[in-house]
Coordinates of C-alpha atoms in Angstrom, one line a residue:
Chain S
X1 CA -10.5 96.2 -75.3
X2 CA -13.3 94.9 -73.2
X3 CA -10.7 93.4 -70.9
X4 CA -8.9 96.8 -70.7
X5 CA -12.1 98.6 -69.8
X6 CA -13.2 96.1 -67.3
X7 CA -9.7 96.0 -65.6
X8 CA -9.5 99.8 -65.5
X9 CA -12.9 100.2 -64.0
X10 CA -12.2 97.5 -61.5
X11 CA -8.9 99.2 -60.6
X12 CA -10.6 102.6 -60.2
X13 CA -13.2 101.1 -57.8
X14 CA -10.6 99.3 -55.7
X15 CA -8.4 102.4 -55.8
X16 CA -11.2 104.5 -54.5
X17 CA -11.5 102.2 -51.5
X18 CA -7.7 102.4 -51.0
X19 CA -8.0 106.1 -51.1
X20 CA -10.2 106.3 -48.1
X21 CA -7.7 104.3 -46.0
X22 CA -4.8 106.4 -47.4
X23 CA -6.6 109.7 -46.6
X24 CA -7.3 108.7 -43.0
X25 CA -3.7 107.6 -42.7
X26 CA -2.6 111.0 -44.2
X27 CA -4.9 112.9 -41.8
X28 CA -3.4 111.3 -38.7
X29 CA 0.1 111.6 -40.1
X30 CA -0.2 115.2 -41.0
X31 CA -1.7 116.3 -37.8
X32 CA 0.1 114.2 -35.3
X33 CA 3.4 113.6 -37.2
X34 CA 3.1 109.9 -36.5
X35 CA 3.4 107.3 -39.3
X36 CA 1.1 104.5 -38.1
X37 CA 2.2 101.1 -39.3
X38 CA -0.8 99.6 -37.5
X39 CA -3.3 101.6 -39.5
X40 CA -4.5 98.7 -41.6
X41 CA -4.8 96.5 -38.6
X42 CA -7.6 98.7 -37.3
X43 CA -9.3 98.1 -40.6
X44 CA -9.1 94.3 -40.1
X45 CA -10.2 94.8 -36.5
X46 CA -13.3 96.6 -37.7
X47 CA -13.9 93.9 -40.3
X48 CA -13.8 91.2 -37.6
X49 CA -16.0 93.3 -35.3
X50 CA -18.5 93.6 -38.2
X51 CA -18.3 89.8 -38.6
X52 CA -19.0 89.3 -34.9
X53 CA -22.0 91.6 -35.0
X54 CA -23.3 89.8 -38.0
X55 CA -23.0 86.5 -36.2
X56 CA -24.4 87.7 -32.9
X57 CA -27.1 90.2 -33.9
X58 CA -27.6 89.5 -37.6
X59 CA -26.6 93.1 -38.3
X60 CA -25.7 94.0 -41.9
X61 CA -22.1 95.2 -42.0
X62 CA -23.2 98.6 -43.4
X63 CA -25.2 99.2 -40.2
X64 CA -22.3 97.8 -38.0
X65 CA -20.0 100.4 -39.6
X66 CA -22.0 103.3 -38.3
X67 CA -22.2 101.7 -34.9
X68 CA -18.5 100.8 -34.9
X69 CA -17.3 104.3 -35.7
X70 CA -17.5 105.6 -32.1
X71 CA -15.9 102.5 -30.8
X72 CA -12.9 102.8 -33.0
X73 CA -12.8 106.6 -32.5
X74 CA -12.4 106.0 -28.7
X75 CA -9.9 103.2 -29.3
X76 CA -7.8 105.4 -31.7
X77 CA -7.9 108.4 -29.3
X78 CA -6.9 106.2 -26.5
X79 CA -4.0 104.6 -28.4
X80 CA -2.8 108.0 -29.4
X81 CA -3.1 109.5 -25.9
X82 CA -1.5 106.6 -23.9
X83 CA 0.9 105.0 -26.4
X84 CA 1.9 107.3 -29.3
X85 CA 2.0 110.8 -27.8
X86 CA 4.8 110.0 -25.4
X87 CA 7.1 108.9 -28.3
X88 CA 5.9 111.4 -30.9
X89 CA 9.0 113.6 -30.6
X90 CA 11.5 110.8 -30.6
X91 CA 13.4 109.1 -33.4
X92 CA 11.3 107.8 -36.2
X93 CA 12.6 104.3 -35.6
X94 CA 11.0 104.3 -32.2
X95 CA 7.6 105.4 -33.6
X96 CA 7.8 102.7 -36.3
X97 CA 8.7 100.1 -33.7
X98 CA 5.9 101.1 -31.4
X99 CA 3.2 100.9 -34.2
X100 CA 4.7 97.6 -35.3
X101 CA 4.2 96.4 -31.8
X102 CA 0.6 97.5 -32.0
X103 CA 0.3 95.6 -35.2
X104 CA 1.6 92.4 -33.5
X105 CA -0.9 92.9 -30.7
X106 CA -4.0 93.5 -32.9
X107 CA -3.1 90.9 -35.5
X108 CA -2.4 88.1 -33.0
X109 CA -5.2 89.2 -30.7
X110 CA -7.5 88.6 -33.6
X111 CA -5.7 85.3 -34.4
X112 CA -6.3 84.1 -30.9
X113 CA -10.0 85.2 -30.9
X114 CA -11.1 84.2 -34.4
X115 CA -8.4 81.8 -35.7
X116 CA -6.4 82.0 -38.9
X117 CA -9.0 80.7 -41.4
X118 CA -10.1 83.3 -43.9
X119 CA -13.8 84.1 -43.2
X120 CA -16.5 85.8 -45.2
X121 CA -18.9 88.4 -43.9
X122 CA -22.3 88.1 -45.7
X123 CA -24.1 91.3 -46.6
X124 CA -27.2 92.3 -48.4
X125 CA -25.6 93.4 -51.7
X126 CA -22.7 91.0 -51.6
X127 CA -23.5 89.0 -54.8
X128 CA -25.3 91.6 -56.9
X129 CA -23.9 92.9 -60.1
X130 CA -24.6 96.0 -62.2
X131 CA -24.3 95.5 -65.9
X132 CA -23.4 98.4 -68.1
X133 CA -23.8 97.6 -71.8
X134 CA -22.9 94.0 -72.4
X135 CA -19.2 94.2 -71.7
X136 CA -18.9 95.8 -68.3
X137 CA -20.0 94.2 -65.1
X138 CA -19.6 96.0 -61.8
X139 CA -20.0 94.3 -58.4
X140 CA -22.4 96.4 -56.4
X141 CA -20.4 96.3 -53.1
X142 CA -17.4 97.7 -54.9
X143 CA -19.4 100.5 -56.4
X144 CA -20.8 101.2 -53.0
X145 CA -17.3 101.2 -51.5
X146 CA -16.1 103.6 -54.2
X147 CA -19.0 106.0 -53.8
X148 CA -18.9 105.8 -50.0
X149 CA -15.2 106.6 -49.9
X150 CA -15.6 109.4 -52.4
X151 CA -18.4 111.0 -50.3
X152 CA -16.3 110.7 -47.2
X153 CA -13.3 112.1 -49.0
X154 CA -15.3 115.1 -50.1
X155 CA -16.7 115.5 -46.6
X156 CA -13.2 115.5 -45.3
X157 CA -12.1 118.1 -47.8
X158 CA -15.1 120.3 -47.0
X159 CA -14.3 120.2 -43.3
X160 CA -10.6 120.8 -43.8
X161 CA -11.0 123.6 -46.3
X162 CA -14.2 125.4 -45.4
X163 CA -14.7 125.2 -41.6
X164 CA -13.2 126.8 -38.5
X165 CA -12.3 123.3 -37.2
X166 CA -10.6 122.6 -40.5
X167 CA -8.6 125.8 -40.2
X168 CA -7.4 124.8 -36.8
X169 CA -6.4 121.3 -38.0
X170 CA -4.4 122.9 -40.9
X171 CA -2.8 125.3 -38.4
X172 CA -1.6 122.5 -36.2
X173 CA -0.2 120.8 -39.3
X174 CA 1.6 123.8 -40.5
X175 CA 3.0 125.1 -37.3
X176 CA 2.0 123.4 -34.0
X177 CA 3.8 126.0 -31.8
X178 CA 2.2 129.0 -33.5
X179 CA -1.2 127.2 -33.4
X180 CA -0.8 126.7 -29.6
X181 CA 0.0 130.4 -29.2
X182 CA -3.2 131.2 -31.0
X183 CA -5.1 129.3 -28.3
X184 CA -5.6 126.0 -30.0
X185 CA -5.4 123.0 -27.6
X186 CA -2.9 121.1 -29.8
X187 CA -2.7 117.9 -27.8
X188 CA -6.5 117.6 -27.6
X189 CA -6.9 118.3 -31.3
X190 CA -4.3 115.7 -32.2
X191 CA -6.0 113.1 -30.1
X192 CA -9.4 113.8 -31.6
X193 CA -8.0 113.7 -35.1
X194 CA -6.2 110.4 -34.4
X195 CA -9.5 109.1 -33.2
X196 CA -11.3 110.3 -36.3
X197 CA -8.6 108.7 -38.5
X198 CA -9.0 105.3 -36.8
X199 CA -12.8 105.8 -36.7
X200 CA -12.8 106.1 -40.5
X201 CA -11.3 102.7 -40.6
X202 CA -14.6 101.3 -39.2
X203 CA -16.4 102.8 -42.2
X204 CA -13.6 101.7 -44.7
X205 CA -13.7 98.2 -43.1
X206 CA -17.4 97.6 -43.8
X207 CA -17.2 99.2 -47.2
X208 CA -14.4 96.8 -48.2
X209 CA -15.6 93.7 -46.4
X210 CA -18.3 92.3 -48.8
X211 CA -16.7 89.5 -50.9
X212 CA -13.3 90.0 -49.2
X213 CA -12.1 87.0 -47.2
X214 CA -11.1 88.3 -43.8
X215 CA -8.0 87.0 -42.0
X216 CA -5.9 88.5 -39.2
X217 CA -2.8 89.0 -41.4
X218 CA -4.8 91.2 -43.9
X219 CA -4.0 94.4 -42.1
X220 CA -0.4 94.7 -43.3
X221 CA -1.4 95.0 -46.9
X222 CA -3.9 97.7 -46.0
X223 CA -1.1 99.6 -44.3
X224 CA 1.5 99.2 -47.1
X225 CA -0.7 100.1 -50.1
X226 CA -2.2 103.3 -48.5
X227 CA 1.2 104.2 -47.3
X228 CA 2.5 104.0 -50.9
X229 CA -0.5 106.1 -52.1
X230 CA 0.2 108.6 -49.4
X231 CA 3.9 109.0 -50.3
X232 CA 3.2 109.0 -54.0
X233 CA 0.7 111.7 -53.5
X234 CA 3.2 113.8 -51.6
X235 CA 2.0 113.3 -48.0
X236 CA 0.1 116.6 -47.6
X237 CA -1.7 117.0 -50.9
X238 CA -5.0 115.2 -50.4
X239 CA -6.0 115.3 -54.1
X240 CA -2.6 113.8 -54.9
X241 CA -3.1 111.1 -52.3
X242 CA -6.5 110.3 -53.8
X243 CA -5.1 110.1 -57.3
X244 CA -2.1 108.1 -56.0
X245 CA -4.5 105.5 -54.6
X246 CA -6.5 105.3 -57.8
X247 CA -3.2 104.9 -59.7
X248 CA -2.2 102.0 -57.5
X249 CA -5.6 100.4 -57.9
X250 CA -5.5 100.7 -61.7
X251 CA -1.9 99.5 -62.0
X252 CA -2.7 96.6 -59.8
X253 CA -5.7 95.6 -61.8
X254 CA -3.9 96.1 -65.2
X255 CA -0.8 94.3 -63.9
X256 CA -2.8 91.3 -62.8
X257 CA -4.5 91.1 -66.1
X258 CA -1.7 91.8 -68.5
X259 CA 1.4 90.6 -66.8
X260 CA 1.5 86.9 -66.2
X261 CA 1.3 85.3 -62.7
X262 CA 2.5 87.1 -59.6
X263 CA 4.8 89.5 -61.6
X264 CA 1.7 91.5 -62.2
X265 CA 1.2 92.1 -58.5
X266 CA 4.7 93.6 -58.5
X267 CA 3.8 96.5 -60.8
X268 CA 2.4 98.8 -58.1
X269 CA 5.5 98.3 -55.9
X270 CA 7.8 98.9 -58.9
X271 CA 5.8 102.1 -59.7
X272 CA 6.1 103.2 -56.1
X273 CA 9.9 102.8 -56.0
X274 CA 10.2 104.7 -59.3
X275 CA 8.0 107.6 -58.1
X276 CA 9.8 107.8 -54.8
X277 CA 13.2 108.0 -56.6
X278 CA 12.2 110.3 -59.5
X279 CA 9.6 112.5 -57.9
X280 CA 10.2 112.3 -54.1
X281 CA 8.0 115.4 -53.6
X282 CA 5.0 113.4 -54.9
X283 CA 3.6 112.8 -58.3
X284 CA 1.5 115.9 -58.7
X285 CA 3.4 118.6 -56.8
X286 CA 6.0 121.0 -58.1
X287 CA 9.3 120.7 -56.4
Chain N
X1 CA 42.9 99.4 -38.0
X2 CA 41.3 97.7 -35.0
X3 CA 41.4 99.2 -31.6
X4 CA 43.1 97.1 -29.0
X5 CA 39.9 96.4 -27.1
X6 CA 38.8 94.2 -30.0
X7 CA 41.6 91.8 -29.2
X8 CA 40.8 92.0 -25.5
X9 CA 37.2 91.1 -26.5
X10 CA 38.5 88.0 -28.4
X11 CA 40.6 86.9 -25.5
X12 CA 38.0 87.6 -22.8
X13 CA 36.7 84.7 -20.7
X14 CA 33.3 86.5 -20.8
X15 CA 33.2 85.5 -24.5
X16 CA 34.7 82.0 -24.3
X17 CA 33.2 80.6 -21.2
X18 CA 29.6 81.0 -22.4
X19 CA 30.5 79.7 -25.8
X20 CA 32.1 76.6 -24.4
X21 CA 29.2 76.1 -22.0
X22 CA 26.8 76.5 -24.9
X23 CA 28.8 74.0 -27.0
X24 CA 28.3 71.4 -24.2
X25 CA 24.5 71.8 -24.3
X26 CA 23.8 69.1 -26.9
X27 CA 25.0 66.5 -24.3
X28 CA 22.4 67.6 -21.8
X29 CA 19.3 68.7 -23.7
X30 CA 16.4 66.8 -25.2
X31 CA 16.1 67.0 -28.9
X32 CA 13.0 69.3 -28.5
X33 CA 15.0 71.8 -26.4
X34 CA 18.0 71.4 -28.6
X35 CA 15.9 72.4 -31.6
X36 CA 14.7 75.5 -29.7
X37 CA 18.3 76.3 -28.9
X38 CA 19.3 76.0 -32.6
X39 CA 16.4 78.3 -33.6
X40 CA 17.5 80.8 -30.9
X41 CA 21.1 80.8 -32.2
X42 CA 19.8 81.3 -35.8
X43 CA 17.8 84.3 -34.6
X44 CA 20.9 85.6 -32.8
X45 CA 22.7 85.6 -36.1
X46 CA 19.8 87.4 -37.8
X47 CA 19.3 90.0 -35.1
X48 CA 23.1 90.7 -34.9
X49 CA 23.4 91.1 -38.7
X50 CA 20.3 93.3 -38.9
X51 CA 21.8 95.4 -36.0
X52 CA 24.8 96.3 -38.2
X53 CA 22.5 98.2 -40.5
X54 CA 19.6 99.1 -38.2
X55 CA 21.4 99.7 -35.0
X56 CA 24.9 100.9 -35.8
X57 CA 24.0 102.9 -38.9
X58 CA 20.5 103.7 -37.8
X59 CA 19.0 102.7 -41.2
X60 CA 15.6 101.2 -40.8
X61 CA 16.0 98.4 -43.3
X62 CA 12.9 96.3 -43.8
X63 CA 14.4 94.4 -46.7
X64 CA 16.3 91.7 -44.8
X65 CA 13.7 89.0 -45.6
X66 CA 15.1 89.2 -49.1
X67 CA 18.6 88.4 -47.9
X68 CA 17.4 85.5 -45.7
X69 CA 15.2 84.3 -48.5
X70 CA 18.0 84.5 -51.0
X71 CA 20.2 82.4 -48.8
X72 CA 17.5 79.9 -48.1
X73 CA 15.6 79.7 -51.3
X74 CA 18.1 80.7 -54.1
X75 CA 20.8 78.5 -52.6
X76 CA 18.5 75.5 -52.2
X77 CA 17.3 75.9 -55.8
X78 CA 20.9 75.9 -56.9
X79 CA 21.4 72.7 -55.1
X80 CA 18.1 71.0 -56.1
X81 CA 17.9 72.1 -59.7
X82 CA 21.5 72.4 -60.7
X83 CA 23.2 70.1 -58.3
X84 CA 25.6 72.9 -57.1
X85 CA 27.4 72.0 -53.9
X86 CA 25.6 73.8 -51.0
X87 CA 28.7 75.4 -49.7
X88 CA 29.3 77.0 -53.0
X89 CA 25.6 77.8 -53.4
X90 CA 25.7 79.4 -49.9
X91 CA 28.6 81.6 -51.1
X92 CA 26.9 82.5 -54.3
X93 CA 23.7 83.4 -52.5
X94 CA 25.6 85.5 -50.0
X95 CA 27.4 87.4 -52.8
X96 CA 24.0 88.0 -54.5
X97 CA 22.6 89.3 -51.2
X98 CA 25.5 91.5 -50.7
X99 CA 25.1 92.9 -54.2
X100 CA 21.4 93.6 -53.6
X101 CA 22.4 95.3 -50.3
X102 CA 24.9 97.5 -52.1
X103 CA 22.3 98.3 -54.7
X104 CA 19.9 99.5 -52.0
X105 CA 22.6 101.6 -50.4
X106 CA 23.4 103.0 -53.9
X107 CA 19.7 104.0 -54.4
X108 CA 19.7 105.5 -50.9
X109 CA 22.7 107.6 -51.4
X110 CA 22.0 108.5 -55.0
X111 CA 18.5 109.8 -54.1
X112 CA 19.3 110.8 -50.5
X113 CA 16.2 109.1 -49.0
X114 CA 15.1 110.2 -45.6
X115 CA 14.5 107.6 -42.9
X116 CA 10.8 107.1 -43.8
X117 CA 11.4 106.8 -47.5
X118 CA 14.3 104.4 -46.9
X119 CA 12.0 102.2 -44.7
X120 CA 9.3 102.3 -47.4
X121 CA 11.6 101.6 -50.3
X122 CA 13.1 98.6 -48.5
X123 CA 9.7 97.4 -47.6
X124 CA 8.6 97.6 -51.2
X125 CA 11.7 95.6 -52.2
X126 CA 10.8 93.0 -49.6
X127 CA 7.2 92.8 -51.0
X128 CA 8.6 92.4 -54.5
X129 CA 11.0 89.8 -53.3
X130 CA 8.2 87.7 -51.8
X131 CA 6.3 88.0 -55.1
X132 CA 9.3 87.0 -57.1
X133 CA 9.6 83.8 -55.1
X134 CA 6.0 82.9 -55.1
X135 CA 5.7 83.4 -58.8
X136 CA 8.8 81.5 -59.8
X137 CA 8.5 77.7 -60.4
X138 CA 12.3 77.5 -60.4
X139 CA 12.5 79.0 -56.9
X140 CA 9.8 76.6 -55.6
X141 CA 6.9 79.0 -55.9
X142 CA 4.5 79.3 -53.0
X143 CA 4.8 75.6 -52.0
X144 CA 8.5 75.7 -51.2
X145 CA 11.4 73.3 -51.8
X146 CA 12.3 70.0 -50.3
X147 CA 16.0 69.5 -49.8
X148 CA 17.7 66.1 -50.3
X149 CA 18.0 63.9 -47.2
X150 CA 20.8 64.9 -44.8
X151 CA 23.5 62.1 -44.8
X152 CA 25.8 63.9 -42.5
X153 CA 28.3 64.7 -45.2
X154 CA 30.1 67.8 -44.1
X155 CA 31.5 68.7 -47.5
X156 CA 27.8 68.8 -48.7
X157 CA 26.9 71.3 -46.0
X158 CA 25.2 68.5 -44.0
X159 CA 25.8 68.5 -40.3
X160 CA 24.0 65.3 -39.4
X161 CA 21.5 65.4 -36.5
X162 CA 20.3 68.0 -34.0
X163 CA 23.7 68.4 -32.3
X164 CA 25.5 69.1 -35.6
X165 CA 23.1 71.9 -36.5
X166 CA 23.3 73.3 -33.1
X167 CA 27.0 73.6 -33.3
X168 CA 26.8 75.0 -36.8
X169 CA 24.4 77.6 -35.6
X170 CA 26.6 78.4 -32.6
X171 CA 29.6 78.9 -34.9
X172 CA 27.6 81.2 -37.2
X173 CA 26.3 83.2 -34.2
X174 CA 29.8 83.5 -32.9
X175 CA 31.0 84.7 -36.3
X176 CA 28.2 87.3 -36.4
X177 CA 29.2 88.5 -32.9
X178 CA 32.9 88.8 -33.7
X179 CA 32.2 90.6 -37.0
X180 CA 29.8 93.0 -35.1
X181 CA 32.5 93.7 -32.5
X182 CA 35.2 94.1 -35.2
X183 CA 33.0 96.7 -37.0
X184 CA 32.4 98.5 -33.7
X185 CA 36.1 98.7 -33.0
X186 CA 37.2 99.7 -36.5
X187 CA 36.9 103.0 -38.5
X188 CA 33.8 101.7 -40.2
X189 CA 32.1 101.4 -36.8
X190 CA 32.8 105.1 -36.0
X191 CA 31.7 106.1 -39.5
X192 CA 28.4 104.3 -39.1
X193 CA 27.7 105.8 -35.7
X194 CA 28.5 109.2 -37.1
X195 CA 26.1 108.6 -40.0
X196 CA 23.4 107.5 -37.6
X197 CA 23.7 110.5 -35.3
X198 CA 23.9 113.1 -38.0
X199 CA 24.3 112.3 -41.6
X200 CA 25.1 115.8 -42.8
X201 CA 27.7 116.4 -40.2
X202 CA 29.2 113.0 -41.0
X203 CA 29.5 113.9 -44.6
X204 CA 30.9 117.3 -43.7
X205 CA 33.8 115.8 -41.8
X206 CA 34.7 113.7 -44.9
X207 CA 32.9 110.4 -44.3
X208 CA 32.0 108.9 -47.6
X209 CA 28.4 108.0 -46.9
X210 CA 27.9 105.6 -49.7
X211 CA 31.0 103.6 -48.9
X212 CA 30.1 103.3 -45.2
X213 CA 26.5 102.4 -45.8
X214 CA 27.3 100.0 -48.6
X215 CA 29.8 98.1 -46.6
X216 CA 27.4 97.8 -43.7
X217 CA 24.6 96.6 -46.0
X218 CA 26.9 94.1 -47.8
X219 CA 28.2 92.6 -44.5
X220 CA 24.8 92.5 -43.0
X221 CA 23.1 91.0 -46.1
X222 CA 25.8 88.3 -46.5
X223 CA 25.5 87.2 -42.9
X224 CA 21.7 87.1 -43.1
X225 CA 21.9 85.1 -46.3
X226 CA 24.3 82.5 -44.7
X227 CA 21.9 82.2 -41.8
X228 CA 19.1 81.6 -44.3
X229 CA 21.0 78.8 -46.0
X230 CA 21.7 77.1 -42.7
X231 CA 18.1 77.5 -41.6
X232 CA 16.9 75.9 -44.9
X233 CA 19.4 73.0 -44.6
X234 CA 18.5 72.5 -41.0
X235 CA 14.7 72.3 -41.5
X236 CA 15.2 70.2 -44.7
X237 CA 12.5 72.4 -46.3
X238 CA 12.2 75.9 -47.4
X239 CA 8.9 77.6 -46.4
X240 CA 8.7 80.8 -48.5
X241 CA 5.9 82.2 -46.4
X242 CA 8.3 82.1 -43.4
X243 CA 11.6 82.9 -45.0
X244 CA 10.8 85.4 -47.7
X245 CA 8.1 87.3 -46.0
X246 CA 8.5 90.9 -44.6
X247 CA 7.0 89.5 -41.3
X248 CA 10.3 87.8 -40.7
X249 CA 12.2 91.1 -40.9
X250 CA 9.7 92.7 -38.6
X251 CA 10.2 90.0 -36.1
X252 CA 14.0 90.4 -36.3
X253 CA 13.7 94.2 -35.9
X254 CA 11.4 93.8 -32.9
X255 CA 13.7 91.3 -31.2
X256 CA 16.7 93.4 -31.8
X257 CA 15.1 96.6 -30.5
X258 CA 13.7 95.0 -27.4
X259 CA 17.2 94.0 -26.5
X260 CA 18.7 97.4 -27.4
X261 CA 20.3 98.6 -30.6
X262 CA 23.8 99.7 -31.3
X263 CA 25.9 97.3 -29.4
X264 CA 25.8 93.5 -30.1
X265 CA 24.8 92.5 -26.6
X266 CA 21.2 93.8 -26.8
X267 CA 20.1 91.8 -29.9
X268 CA 22.1 88.8 -28.7
X269 CA 20.6 88.5 -25.3
X270 CA 17.1 89.4 -26.5
X271 CA 17.2 86.7 -29.1
X272 CA 18.5 84.2 -26.6
X273 CA 15.7 85.0 -24.2
X274 CA 12.7 85.8 -26.4
X275 CA 13.0 83.0 -29.0
X276 CA 13.1 80.2 -26.5
X277 CA 10.3 81.8 -24.5
X278 CA 8.2 82.2 -27.7
X279 CA 8.9 78.7 -28.8
X280 CA 8.0 77.2 -25.4
X281 CA 4.8 79.3 -25.3
X282 CA 4.0 78.1 -28.8
X283 CA 4.6 74.5 -27.8
X284 CA 2.3 74.8 -24.9
X285 CA -0.5 77.1 -26.3
X286 CA 0.0 76.8 -30.0
X287 CA -3.0 74.6 -30.4
X288 CA -5.5 76.6 -28.4
X289 CA -4.0 80.1 -28.6
X290 CA -2.0 80.5 -31.9
X291 CA -0.1 83.7 -32.0
X292 CA 0.1 84.1 -28.2
X293 CA 3.9 84.6 -28.3
X294 CA 3.7 87.2 -31.0
X295 CA 1.0 89.0 -29.0
X296 CA 3.3 89.1 -26.1
X297 CA 6.2 90.3 -28.3
X298 CA 3.9 93.1 -29.3
X299 CA 3.1 94.0 -25.7
X300 CA 6.7 93.8 -24.7
X301 CA 7.9 96.1 -27.5
X302 CA 5.3 98.7 -26.6
X303 CA 6.4 98.6 -23.0
X304 CA 10.1 98.8 -23.9
X305 CA 9.6 101.7 -26.3
X306 CA 7.6 103.6 -23.7
X307 CA 9.7 102.9 -20.7
X308 CA 13.3 102.3 -21.9
X309 CA 13.7 103.2 -25.5
X310 CA 17.4 102.4 -25.3
X311 CA 16.5 98.8 -25.0
X312 CA 16.2 96.2 -22.2
X313 CA 19.8 95.2 -21.9
X314 CA 21.3 98.7 -21.5
X315 CA 18.5 99.5 -19.2
X316 CA 19.2 96.5 -16.9
X317 CA 22.9 97.3 -17.0
X318 CA 22.1 100.9 -16.0
X319 CA 20.0 99.7 -13.1
X320 CA 22.7 97.2 -12.0
X321 CA 25.4 99.9 -12.0
X322 CA 23.2 102.2 -10.0
X323 CA 22.5 99.4 -7.5
X324 CA 26.3 98.6 -7.2
X325 CA 27.2 102.3 -6.9
X326 CA 24.5 102.7 -4.2
X327 CA 25.8 99.9 -2.2
X328 CA 29.4 101.2 -2.5
X329 CA 28.2 104.6 -1.2
X330 CA 26.3 103.1 1.7
X331 CA 29.5 101.2 2.7
X332 CA 31.6 104.3 2.6
X333 CA 29.2 106.1 4.9

C-alpha cells in the first residue's frame, strides 16, 4: 500500500513535468501544423546551457531558466521562420524528416561540445526531501517541477481562453485563412508561438534537470513521451493532454514498481498503442 | 506479371558492370576500407528494403529496427542458445519479422491510421522492441551476444574473412535491388504507388489496401532481418544499442530520403556515398569530435528537404538532363 501510494505520487509528479513539454509541443503543433520531432532536443539543449551557466557563472539552474527563455524563444522563432515554414504545406514525411534532421544536428552538436558522458547539474534544492507522514517522501525538485509546470499550464490556459491574443491564436488554429481575412498576421503569429513553445523548453529543462543525468541522447525520450501524451489527449484538448501526461507518468511509475525488469517500462507504450487503436480521437473526447 | 523493362534491367550492363567492378574491390582495398565497403553495402540493403515501405508505399515506418534486431539478435540467440544452424535461424528470424510486419499492416488497415498515427504506432513498437531485448536474458539483454568464432564454414553461415563478408553483403544488396525493381515493375508496385498518392482513390479503384501494404511490409521486414543476421555474423557480436534501437531506423530513413525515395537508385547511391563518408569522418575525427558525421547528416537532410525534396539523386539527374538538353539546343542553333 505504501509502495502504491509512493509510486502513484512519484508518477503524478513526473507526469506533471511531462505535461509541460507535451503542452508546449501541442501549442506549436496546433498553431503551425508542424509536428516537431526535435522538440525534446531543445529541452536537452536548455539543460546543457543551464549546465554551462552553472559551471561558468555559478548560476543556479532555476535562475538560468529565466535567462534562457528569450534565447530559446529567438532560436525557436528562427528555426520556424527559416527551416520549418517553407515545408509546412508539404507532405508530412518531409516535415518529419526535417525535424529529425534538426534532432541530429542538436544532439550531435551537443555530443561534440560536451561529450557523451552523463553529467549532473547541481542546484540548491537538489537533494532535499519533503516527508509527508512516515510513508511518503517527495523530492523537492520534483515537487517544484510539478508545481512550476502546473502554474505555467494554467497561465497558458488563461492566455488562450481569456485574452485577445488567445482568441487570435485559437482563430489561427481553427481556420488560418479566415483568421488572415480578419486581419491577423498569421505567419508572424505562428513564428511567435513557435518561439514561445521552444522557449517553454528552457523552463521545462531547468525544472527537470535537478537529479537528472544529462546526456545528448536524452532528447528523443522527451519527444516521444510528450508526443504520446499529446496524441492520447486528442491533440487539441489541453486538459486531455495534461491528463494524458499524468497517466503516462503514473503508468510508468507503477509499471516500474510492479512489473519486473524492463517490461515495466513497456507499459506506457502498450497503453499508448491501445488508446490510439481504440480511441483515436483521444482519451477524453467524444467521437 | 512483370513488365518487360524488368528483364531489360536484369540484362543491362549498367547493372552488371558496377556489380562486377564492386566484386573485384577486395583484391585492391585495405582491410579497413573493405570493412567500410561492407558496412556501406549492408546499409544499401537496409535503405533499399525500407524504401519498399517508406518510399514506394509512402508509409512512414519507424519500426524497422525491430526487424533488423530480430534478424541480428533473435537469430544469434537461436544459434548460441539452441545450436540452430544460422542459415535456418536467419530464415526463422526473417519469417518472424515478416509476421510482425504483417501484423503492423493489419493494425494499420483495421484502424485506418493516418500518416502521423502510423509513424507513432510504429515508433512505439520500436521502443517496446528495444525494451524487450534489453530485458531478456535469453536475447542477451543490454550487454549483447558474442557469436562463436568464424571458421569459414559456409554451411554454418560463415564467410571467412573480410572479403567473404564483402561478397556476401554485395549479394544481399543485389538481391534487395532486384527485388525492389521487381516490385516496381509488377502490379504490386503500381498498387503501392497508388496507395501512396491517394489511399481512398486507390481503394475506390479496387486495390485491396491491406494486401498491398502487408506484402510490402513482409518483403521489407524479411530483407531487413536478413541484413541484420549478416551484420551480426560479420561483426561477431550483437550490440543491442546499435541494432535494436530506433536510432538505427532514423539513420536509415534519413539516408534513404537524402538519396530520394520511390525508386531504388536514390537510397542505393545515398548509402554508397554517405556511409563511407561518415565512416571516414568517424575514423579521422571520432576521438576528438564524436558525432561529427551524424551532425553533417543532419545538416545535409535539412538542406535536401529545403532545396530538393524529391531527393539528391533525382535532382542531380534533372540537372544533368537540363544540361544535356541545353547543349543540344545550342548545337542546333
